[in-house]
Amino acid sequence: MTSERINIFDTTLRDGEQSPGINLNPFEKVEIGEQLARLGVDVIEAGFPVSSPGDFEGVEKIAREVHGVTVCGLARAIEQDIRIAWDAVREAEHPRIHTFISTSDVHLEHQLRKTRDQVLETAGRMVALAVSLCDDVEFSAMDATRSDPDFLAAVLSAAIAEGATTINIPDTVGYAMPAEFGTFIRGQFEKTPALKDVTVSVHCHNDLGLAVANSLAAIEAGATQVECAINGLGERAGNASLEEIVMILETRRGDLGKTTAIKTTEIDRTSRLVSQLTGYDVQPNKAIVGKNAFAHESGIHQDGVLKERTTYEIMNATSIGRSQSDIVLGKHSGRHALKAAMEELGISLDEEELNQAFANFKKVADKKKQITAIDLEHLVGEELREQSDIYELRSYEVMSSSEFIPTCQVIIDKEGRELPGKSFSGGSMESIFMAIDDAVGTQGKLKDYQARAVTGGKDALGEVRVVVEVMGEDYAGTALSIDVVEASAKAYVRAINNAYRAGAVK
Ligand code: KIV
Ligand code: ZN
């Protein structure tokens, strides 16, 4: 049986980024965008360009720098939004404008304050504008599942008549149930014959925990694109989780007869990167990417798996890229081994980059016995993020004891200029953060602090994430080091860099 291809439209960087507390800078967005391209998604929805200059910059940067994938910008059905979205995506290899308007009466009456006729007219006119700018236009009918099916069909027909190439039918508030949603989608195919000439997409929210089930019901009813996010990120309870949809289609391919272009062995790495940069932990029992998703705790299960893996496992951990790579480097590994290991991670380095990476690798390898693929992946990310920082931690010295007040001195580098800072107060961590504030001239307020070991062992790399309030706004910073004190200082400096990018630090 030949499998029908389902397009994976990833909205981690748009709907996912709308989750409270997530605020990725443009460099972090590109880092995630590149990993999404490596994962093999068909479309990256990179942001909502009109919403802020930072969002515009992130979308534009992804459009310029991430290749081999469609890059999409979101726009309300408003002329200014559409023109700005086009400006942000126009340099992509494959640009897409995604424009939307609500179609449910509750939204029309209370939010848009428009009549059905006005919405119908606006949808057609704005799709026509988008089509005059870009060949690839997606139209979404927001709150479709609570809309009158006949009115929805009229709006979708108008959008198709004006040239929309993808029609998205979202369950914006996560209210639908699978069988009902499948029937709803089939109904739209009947009412709107032109749907068979375009890509039909769904975008399901997870308020009742049904986003993945609803997406599958829609696929069975004829949808050929699903909108989803890594780790199920998104507004409120999130969007359908990309990894769950993909692995269901993969594991049950014989029954469903659908396939995607996703390279499933990149799933685990993508999930880790998104979790690291957004600060949203993955629950241990989360399907597919949770820490325990492939762990067998009970004796009976362990016994069964040892005798025959399929007794209790329907998927193999290696299929999502977990424990698949046996890269282990150490202090005796040479430049060649590092280059090969990087290539296995999908990262190719030129001569100069390799020299820099090798120098950094040696520093860590001197202190840490074994460097695994996960360590390498984190070290590469850390190096990338350092390159985009204006402020850098040059050195620090903390004196701390149970007997006296900690003192700290730091030197921060700002584009080649050394900024010294010192402090005497509080705990040793507080003292470092205050010394950094002294050097930069900020008065940051620490709102959150989390530290974790990247892998096991006493010599594990430490990763720290902080959220710092500067001038009334929160900025996050994540950093990595073999020393958790250094990781903390670097994370604080990274948050200051994010405040600088937003204009809150001079
Ligand atoms: O949930 C929703 O309806 C959306 C649209 C913008 C597609 O996010
Ligand atoms: Zn949404």
mmCIF file of C-alpha atoms in Angstrom, residues 4 29 65 96 102 120 169 188 191 220 222 228 260 293 300 306 329 331 351 360 381 386 417 467 474 483 485 501:
data_model
loop_
_atom_site.group_PDB
_atom_site.id
_atom_site.type_symbol
_atom_site.label_atom_id
_atom_site.label_comp_id
_atom_site.label_asym_id
_atom_site.label_seq_id
_atom_site.Cartn_x
_atom_site.Cartn_y
_atom_site.Cartn_z
ATOM 1 C CA GLU A 4 -0.318 9.341 1.527
ATOM 2 C CA LYS A 29 14.795 31.247 17.018
ATOM 3 C CA GLU A 65 19.176 31.693 7.164
ATOM 4 C CA ARG A 96 4.327 31.703 2.896
ATOM 5 C CA SER A 102 -12.548 34.529 13.035
ATOM 6 C CA LEU A 120 -16.805 37.224 4.237
ATOM 7 C CA ILE A 169 -9.644 24.678 9.932
ATOM 8 C CA GLN A 188 -16.653 20.917 4.909
ATOM 9 C CA LYS A 191 -20.051 21.832 1.328
ATOM 10 C CA GLU A 220 -8.641 10.256 8.479
ATOM 11 C CA GLY A 222 -9.000 13.910 4.411
ATOM 12 C CA CYS A 228 1.602 21.116 15.691
ATOM 13 C CA THR A 260 5.523 12.305 6.799
ATOM 14 C CA ALA A 293 8.738 7.126 27.889
ATOM 15 C CA ILE A 300 7.432 -8.013 35.249
ATOM 16 C CA LEU A 306 14.795 -8.538 28.509
ATOM 17 C CA LEU A 329 35.089 11.628 23.106
ATOM 18 C CA LYS A 331 40.769 14.398 26.330
ATOM 19 C CA GLU A 351 38.519 25.211 9.317
ATOM 20 C CA ASN A 360 36.643 24.852 23.641
ATOM 21 C CA GLY A 381 24.718 25.413 21.292
ATOM 22 C CA GLU A 386 28.144 33.179 22.899
ATOM 23 C CA ARG A 417 36.116 46.887 26.513
ATOM 24 C CA VAL A 467 14.839 34.967 34.640
ATOM 25 C CA ASP A 474 11.519 39.797 32.367
ATOM 26 C CA ASP A 483 31.190 24.594 36.781
ATOM 27 C CA VAL A 485 28.876 28.804 39.484
ATOM 28 C CA ARG A 501 18.646 43.527 22.580
#
